[in-house]
Coordinates of C-alpha atoms in Angstrom, one line a residue:
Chain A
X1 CA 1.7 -27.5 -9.8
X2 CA 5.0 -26.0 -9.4
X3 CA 5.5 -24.7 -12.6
X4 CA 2.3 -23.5 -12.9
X5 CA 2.9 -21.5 -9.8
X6 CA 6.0 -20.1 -11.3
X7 CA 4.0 -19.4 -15.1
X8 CA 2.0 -17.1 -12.5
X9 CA 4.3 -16.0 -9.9
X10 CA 7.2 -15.2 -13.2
X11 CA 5.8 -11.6 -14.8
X12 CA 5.4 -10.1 -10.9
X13 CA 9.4 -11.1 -9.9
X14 CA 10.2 -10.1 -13.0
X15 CA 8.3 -6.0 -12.5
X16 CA 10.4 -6.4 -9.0
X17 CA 13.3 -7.1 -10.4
X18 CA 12.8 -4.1 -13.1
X19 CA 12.2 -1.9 -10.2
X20 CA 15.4 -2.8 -8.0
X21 CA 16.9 -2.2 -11.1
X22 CA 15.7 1.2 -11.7
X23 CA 16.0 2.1 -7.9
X24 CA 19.3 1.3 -8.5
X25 CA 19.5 3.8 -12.1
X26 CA 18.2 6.4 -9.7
X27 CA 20.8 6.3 -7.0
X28 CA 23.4 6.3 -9.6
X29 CA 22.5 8.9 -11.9
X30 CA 21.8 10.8 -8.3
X31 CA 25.5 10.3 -7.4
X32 CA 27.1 11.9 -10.6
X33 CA 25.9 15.5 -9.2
X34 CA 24.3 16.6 -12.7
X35 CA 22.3 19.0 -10.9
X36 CA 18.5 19.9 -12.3
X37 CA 19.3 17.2 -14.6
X38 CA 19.0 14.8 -11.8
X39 CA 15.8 16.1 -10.4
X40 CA 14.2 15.8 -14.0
X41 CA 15.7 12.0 -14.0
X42 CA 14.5 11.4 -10.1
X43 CA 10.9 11.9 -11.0
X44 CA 10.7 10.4 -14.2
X45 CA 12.2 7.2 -13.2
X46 CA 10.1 7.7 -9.8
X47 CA 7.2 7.6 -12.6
X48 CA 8.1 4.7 -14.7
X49 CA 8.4 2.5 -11.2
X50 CA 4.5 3.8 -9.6
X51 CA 3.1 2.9 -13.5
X52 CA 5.0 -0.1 -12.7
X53 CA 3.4 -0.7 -9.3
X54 CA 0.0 0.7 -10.8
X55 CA -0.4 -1.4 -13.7
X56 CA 1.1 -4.9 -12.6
X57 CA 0.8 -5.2 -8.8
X58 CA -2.6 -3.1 -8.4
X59 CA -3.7 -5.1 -11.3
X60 CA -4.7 -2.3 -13.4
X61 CA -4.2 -4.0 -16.4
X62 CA -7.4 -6.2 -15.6
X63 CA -9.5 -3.5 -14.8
X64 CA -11.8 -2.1 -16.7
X65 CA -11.2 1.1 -18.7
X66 CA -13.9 2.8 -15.7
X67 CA -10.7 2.4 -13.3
X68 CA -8.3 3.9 -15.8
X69 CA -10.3 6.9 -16.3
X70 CA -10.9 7.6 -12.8
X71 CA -6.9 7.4 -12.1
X72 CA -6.2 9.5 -15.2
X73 CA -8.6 12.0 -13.7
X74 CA -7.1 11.9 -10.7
X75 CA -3.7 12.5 -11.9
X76 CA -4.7 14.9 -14.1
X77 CA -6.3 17.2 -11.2
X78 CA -3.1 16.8 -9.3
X79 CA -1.4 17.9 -12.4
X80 CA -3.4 20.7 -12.6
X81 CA -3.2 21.8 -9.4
X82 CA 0.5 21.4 -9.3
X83 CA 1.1 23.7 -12.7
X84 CA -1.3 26.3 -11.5
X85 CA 0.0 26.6 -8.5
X86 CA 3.7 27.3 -10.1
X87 CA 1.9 30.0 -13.0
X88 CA 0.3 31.8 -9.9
X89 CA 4.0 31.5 -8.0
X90 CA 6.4 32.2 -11.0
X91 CA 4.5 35.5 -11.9
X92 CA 3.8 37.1 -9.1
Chain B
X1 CA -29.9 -29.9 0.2
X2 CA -29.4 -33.0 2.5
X3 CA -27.0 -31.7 4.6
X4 CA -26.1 -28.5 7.1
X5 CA -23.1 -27.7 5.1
X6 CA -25.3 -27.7 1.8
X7 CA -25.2 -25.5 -0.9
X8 CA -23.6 -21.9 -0.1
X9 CA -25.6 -19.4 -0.4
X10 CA -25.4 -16.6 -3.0
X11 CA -24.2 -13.6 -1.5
X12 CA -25.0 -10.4 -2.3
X13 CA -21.5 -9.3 -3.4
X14 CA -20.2 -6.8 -6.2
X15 CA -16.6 -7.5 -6.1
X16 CA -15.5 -4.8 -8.5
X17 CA -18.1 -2.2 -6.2
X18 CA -15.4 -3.2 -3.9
X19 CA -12.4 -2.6 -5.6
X20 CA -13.3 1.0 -7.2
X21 CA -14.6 2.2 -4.0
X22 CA -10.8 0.9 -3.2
X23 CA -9.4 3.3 -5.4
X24 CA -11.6 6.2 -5.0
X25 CA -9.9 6.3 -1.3
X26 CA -6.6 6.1 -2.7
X27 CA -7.5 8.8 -4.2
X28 CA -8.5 10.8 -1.7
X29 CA -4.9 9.6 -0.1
X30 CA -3.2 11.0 -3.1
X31 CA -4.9 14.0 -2.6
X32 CA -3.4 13.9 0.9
X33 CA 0.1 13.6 0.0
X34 CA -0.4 16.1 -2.9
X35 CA -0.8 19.0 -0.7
X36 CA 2.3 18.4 0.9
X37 CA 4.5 17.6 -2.4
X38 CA 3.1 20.8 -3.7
X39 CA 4.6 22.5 -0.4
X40 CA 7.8 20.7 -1.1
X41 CA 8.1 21.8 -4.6
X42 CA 7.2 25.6 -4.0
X43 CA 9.6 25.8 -1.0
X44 CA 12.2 23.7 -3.2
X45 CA 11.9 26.3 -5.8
X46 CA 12.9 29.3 -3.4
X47 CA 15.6 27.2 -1.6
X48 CA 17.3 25.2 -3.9
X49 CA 20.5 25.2 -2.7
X50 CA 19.5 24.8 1.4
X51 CA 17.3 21.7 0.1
X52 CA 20.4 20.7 -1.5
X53 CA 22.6 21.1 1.2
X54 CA 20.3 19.9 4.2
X55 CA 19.3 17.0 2.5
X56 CA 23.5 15.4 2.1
X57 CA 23.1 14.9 5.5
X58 CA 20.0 12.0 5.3
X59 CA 21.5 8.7 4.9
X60 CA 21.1 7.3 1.4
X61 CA 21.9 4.1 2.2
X62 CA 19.5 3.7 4.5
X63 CA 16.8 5.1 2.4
X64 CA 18.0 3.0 -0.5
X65 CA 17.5 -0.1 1.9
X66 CA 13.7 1.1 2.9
X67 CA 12.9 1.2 -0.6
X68 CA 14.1 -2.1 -1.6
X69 CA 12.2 -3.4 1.6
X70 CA 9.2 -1.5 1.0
X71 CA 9.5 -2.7 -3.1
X72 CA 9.8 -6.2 -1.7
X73 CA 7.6 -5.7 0.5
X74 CA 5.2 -4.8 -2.4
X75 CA 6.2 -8.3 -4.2
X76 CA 5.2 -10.7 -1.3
X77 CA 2.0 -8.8 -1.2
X78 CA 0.9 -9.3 -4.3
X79 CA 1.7 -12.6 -4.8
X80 CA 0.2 -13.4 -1.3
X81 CA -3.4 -12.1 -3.1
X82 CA -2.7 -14.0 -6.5
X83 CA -1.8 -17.0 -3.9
X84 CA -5.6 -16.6 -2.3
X85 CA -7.2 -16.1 -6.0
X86 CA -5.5 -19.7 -6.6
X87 CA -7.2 -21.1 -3.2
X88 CA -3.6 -21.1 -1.7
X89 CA -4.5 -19.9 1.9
X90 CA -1.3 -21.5 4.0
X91 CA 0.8 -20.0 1.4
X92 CA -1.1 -16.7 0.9
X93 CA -1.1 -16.5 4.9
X94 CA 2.7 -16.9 5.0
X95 CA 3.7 -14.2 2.0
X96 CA 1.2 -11.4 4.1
X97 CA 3.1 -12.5 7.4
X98 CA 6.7 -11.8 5.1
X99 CA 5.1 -8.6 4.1
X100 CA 4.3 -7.5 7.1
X101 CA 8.1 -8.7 8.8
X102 CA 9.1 -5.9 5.8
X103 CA 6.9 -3.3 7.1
X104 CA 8.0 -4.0 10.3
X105 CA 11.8 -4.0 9.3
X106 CA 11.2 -0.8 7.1
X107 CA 9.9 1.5 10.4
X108 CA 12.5 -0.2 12.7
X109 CA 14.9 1.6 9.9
X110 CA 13.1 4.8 10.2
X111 CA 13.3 4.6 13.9
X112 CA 17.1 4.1 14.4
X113 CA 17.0 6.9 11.4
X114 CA 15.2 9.7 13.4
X115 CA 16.9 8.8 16.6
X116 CA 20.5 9.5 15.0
X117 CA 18.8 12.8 13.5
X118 CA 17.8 13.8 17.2
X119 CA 20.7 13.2 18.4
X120 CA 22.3 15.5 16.2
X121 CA 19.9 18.1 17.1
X122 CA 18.2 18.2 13.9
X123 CA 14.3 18.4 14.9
X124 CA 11.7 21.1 14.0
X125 CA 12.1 23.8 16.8
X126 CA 15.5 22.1 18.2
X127 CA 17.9 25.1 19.6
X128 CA 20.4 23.3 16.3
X129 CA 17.9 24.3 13.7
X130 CA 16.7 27.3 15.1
X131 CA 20.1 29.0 14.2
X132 CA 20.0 27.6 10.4
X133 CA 18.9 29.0 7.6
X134 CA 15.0 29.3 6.4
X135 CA 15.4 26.7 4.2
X136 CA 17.1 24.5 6.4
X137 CA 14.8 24.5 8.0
X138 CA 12.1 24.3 6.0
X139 CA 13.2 21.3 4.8
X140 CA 13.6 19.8 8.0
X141 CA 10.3 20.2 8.9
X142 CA 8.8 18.6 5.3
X143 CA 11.2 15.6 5.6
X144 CA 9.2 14.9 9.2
X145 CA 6.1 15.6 8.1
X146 CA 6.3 13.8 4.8
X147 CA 8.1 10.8 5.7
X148 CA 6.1 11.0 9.4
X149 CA 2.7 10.6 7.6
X150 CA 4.0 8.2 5.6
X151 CA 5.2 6.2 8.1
X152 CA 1.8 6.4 9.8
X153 CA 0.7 5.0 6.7
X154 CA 2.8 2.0 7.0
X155 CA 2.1 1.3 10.6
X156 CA -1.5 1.3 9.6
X157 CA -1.4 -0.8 6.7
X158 CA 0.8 -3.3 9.0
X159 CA -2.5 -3.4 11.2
X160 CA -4.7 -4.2 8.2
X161 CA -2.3 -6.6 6.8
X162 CA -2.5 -8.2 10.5
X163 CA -6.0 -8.2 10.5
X164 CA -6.1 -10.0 7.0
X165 CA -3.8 -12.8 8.6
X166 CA -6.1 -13.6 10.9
X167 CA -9.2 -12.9 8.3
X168 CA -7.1 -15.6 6.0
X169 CA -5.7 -18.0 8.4
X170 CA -9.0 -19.2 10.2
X171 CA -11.2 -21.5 9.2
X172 CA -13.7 -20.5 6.7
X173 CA -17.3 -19.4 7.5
X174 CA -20.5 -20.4 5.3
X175 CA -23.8 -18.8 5.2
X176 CA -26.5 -21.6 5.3
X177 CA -30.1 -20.7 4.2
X178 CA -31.9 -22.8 7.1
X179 CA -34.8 -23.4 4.5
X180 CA -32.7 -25.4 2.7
X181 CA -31.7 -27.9 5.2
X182 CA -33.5 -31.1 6.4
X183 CA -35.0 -31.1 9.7
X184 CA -33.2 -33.6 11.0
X185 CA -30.0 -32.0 9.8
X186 CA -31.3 -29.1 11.8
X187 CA -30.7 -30.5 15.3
X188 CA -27.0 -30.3 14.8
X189 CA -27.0 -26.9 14.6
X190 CA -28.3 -27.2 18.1
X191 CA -29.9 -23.3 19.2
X192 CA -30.1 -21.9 16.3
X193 CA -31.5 -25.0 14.8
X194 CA -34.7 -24.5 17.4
X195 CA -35.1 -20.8 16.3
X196 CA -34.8 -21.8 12.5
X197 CA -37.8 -24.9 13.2
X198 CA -39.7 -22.0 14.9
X199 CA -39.3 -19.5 11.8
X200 CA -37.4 -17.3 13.8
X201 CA -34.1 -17.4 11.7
X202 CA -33.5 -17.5 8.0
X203 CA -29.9 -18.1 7.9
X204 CA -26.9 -19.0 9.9
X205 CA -22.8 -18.8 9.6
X206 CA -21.5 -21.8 10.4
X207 CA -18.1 -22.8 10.2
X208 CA -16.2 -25.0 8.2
X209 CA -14.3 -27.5 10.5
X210 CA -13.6 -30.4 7.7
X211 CA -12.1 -27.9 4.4
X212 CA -9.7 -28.5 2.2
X213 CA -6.9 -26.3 2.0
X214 CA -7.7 -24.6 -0.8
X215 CA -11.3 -23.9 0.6
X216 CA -11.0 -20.3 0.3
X217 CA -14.0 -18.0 1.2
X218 CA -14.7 -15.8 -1.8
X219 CA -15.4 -12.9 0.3
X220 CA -11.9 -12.9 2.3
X221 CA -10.1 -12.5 -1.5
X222 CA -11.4 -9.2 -2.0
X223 CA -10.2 -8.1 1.3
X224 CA -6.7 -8.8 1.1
X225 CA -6.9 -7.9 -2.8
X226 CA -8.2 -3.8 -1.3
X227 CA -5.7 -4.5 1.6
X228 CA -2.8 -5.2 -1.4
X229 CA -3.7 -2.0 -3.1
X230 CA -3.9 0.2 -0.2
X231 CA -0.2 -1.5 0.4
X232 CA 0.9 -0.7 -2.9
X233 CA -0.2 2.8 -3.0
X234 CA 2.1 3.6 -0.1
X235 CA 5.0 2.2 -1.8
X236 CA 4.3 4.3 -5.0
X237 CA 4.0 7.5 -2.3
X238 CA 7.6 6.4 -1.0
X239 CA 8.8 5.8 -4.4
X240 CA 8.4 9.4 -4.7
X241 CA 9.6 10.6 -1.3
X242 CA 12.8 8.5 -1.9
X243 CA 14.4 10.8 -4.5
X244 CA 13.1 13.7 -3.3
X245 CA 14.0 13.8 0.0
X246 CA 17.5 11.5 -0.3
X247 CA 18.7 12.1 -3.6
X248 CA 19.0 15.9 -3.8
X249 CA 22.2 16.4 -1.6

């Protein structure tokens, strides 16, 4: 019983551990002042964790490609709106 | 069957119904949030350098700490619904009550965080920020509503989180068709036993006093599962607000 428990429990403390472990990346790099740099790092590492969250604890993995196409639209109108928002502010 | 406890009935479930209509509110809660990140960025973009210089004074350390709570947080959770998928109810009960302690810990944080900022004057409208700069203050205002709404977030999904607790932790309920049992069997369901030998009534709940443990009622799994994900959607929104809001200075 027990070590099935910890076959099952394993990958999920494992994905926390990874994203401790890039929390911590992202403090660090955010310490060494490299400026937009560290912006560019903050969000891409803020990324990689929320796919992290997305696909293993929200158990995206298991759902069905209907789920995966409703989040990729969903990102990709956020996307869009974000980018056109900067196009109308950068050239105005 | 031969007995009032006899075979469940088939419910009419869809389980997965359940789940996308889960996630088609998320999405409407990333929506939500998306508004006010695309504030923040725009007003980022024109005050760089006040972002960068009001945002030294948030303390990291405490925000690092939220976010390892909040991650955790996010670990007992979904362990507590792989728990209830194995029939594990004491043990799913008890990983939702440490997830909860965590949410609970993460907004006495964010108390004890906003009171120090008050304290030091720094409030939308105080008399302080009224004589900083624009984007100052701007800032100001975005790390309260941001972080504000997201805390409202958390307080509410500690009140779903509650509700699953209780959901989990009693005893588990059965529909009975009352067609299906005997008639003798029928007098121990006492009232509702007269109105089922009359006709009157199809079906009845009834709970289970004698379970096993891992008796788990298939219905209360999908519950906590939609409760987990609306749990881990909040961490991914702080995942973002972390960096953004602490790391910048």
């Amino acid at each position: 019983m027990s070590s099935k428990k910890a076959a099952l429990f394993g990958p999920y403390i494992l994905v926390w551990l990874a994203l401790l472990m890039l929390t911590g990346v992202t403090v660090t790099v955010a310490g060494m002042q490299l400026g937009n740099l560290s912006v560019l790092t903050a969000v891409f590492v803020a990324t990689i964790k929320s796919t992290l969250v997305l696909h293993y604890f929200m158990h995206l993995k298991d759902e069905s490609v209907v789920f995966k196409m409703m989040l990729g639209l969903a990102v990709f109108t956020i996307a869009a709106i974000m980018l056109l928002t900067f196009v109308d502010f950068s050239f105005r | 069957m031969s007995t009032v406890a006899g075979a469940p009935v088939e419910e009419h479930r869809d389980d997965t119904g359940a789940r996308m209509g889960m996630w088609l509110f998320l999405f409407t809660e990333l929506l939500l949030f998306t508004g006010l990140f695309l504030i923040y960025a725009v007003q980022r973009y024109r005050f760089s350098s006040d972002f960068a210089y009001a945002a030294a004074t948030l303390d990291t350390g405490i925000g690092t700490l939220n976010t390892a709570i909040l991650l955790t947080s996010s670990l007992t959770m979904v362990l507590a619904v792989v728990a209830l998928q194995q029939g594990k109810r004491k043990l799913s009960v008890t990983l939702m009550a440490i997830t909860l302690g965590a949410g609970l810990a993460f907004m006495i944080n964010k108390y004890f965080e906003w009171s120090h900022k008050f304290e030091l004057g720094l409030y939308p409208g105080s008399e302080e920020l009224v004589l900083r700069t624009p984007g100052e203050q701007t800032f100001y205002s975005l790390y309260y509503a941001m972080t504000g709404l997201h805390g409202i977030h958390v307080v509410i999904g500690m009140g779903v989180i509650g509700t699953m607790i209780y959901f989990t932790a009693r005893r588990p309920r059965r529909v009975v068709r009352l067609r299906d049992v005997e008639e003798t069997a029928l007098e121990n369901l006492g009232e509702a036993g007269r109105y089922a030998a009359e006709g009157q009534l199809e079906e009845v709940q009834i709970t289970l006093f004698y379970v096993e443990n891992e008796d788990v009622t298939e219905r209360s799994v999908i519950r906590v599962e939609n409760t987990g994900l609306y749990w881990h959607l909040v961490d991914v929104i702080w995942i973002f607000l972390f960096p953004l809001f602490y790391l910048i200075g």
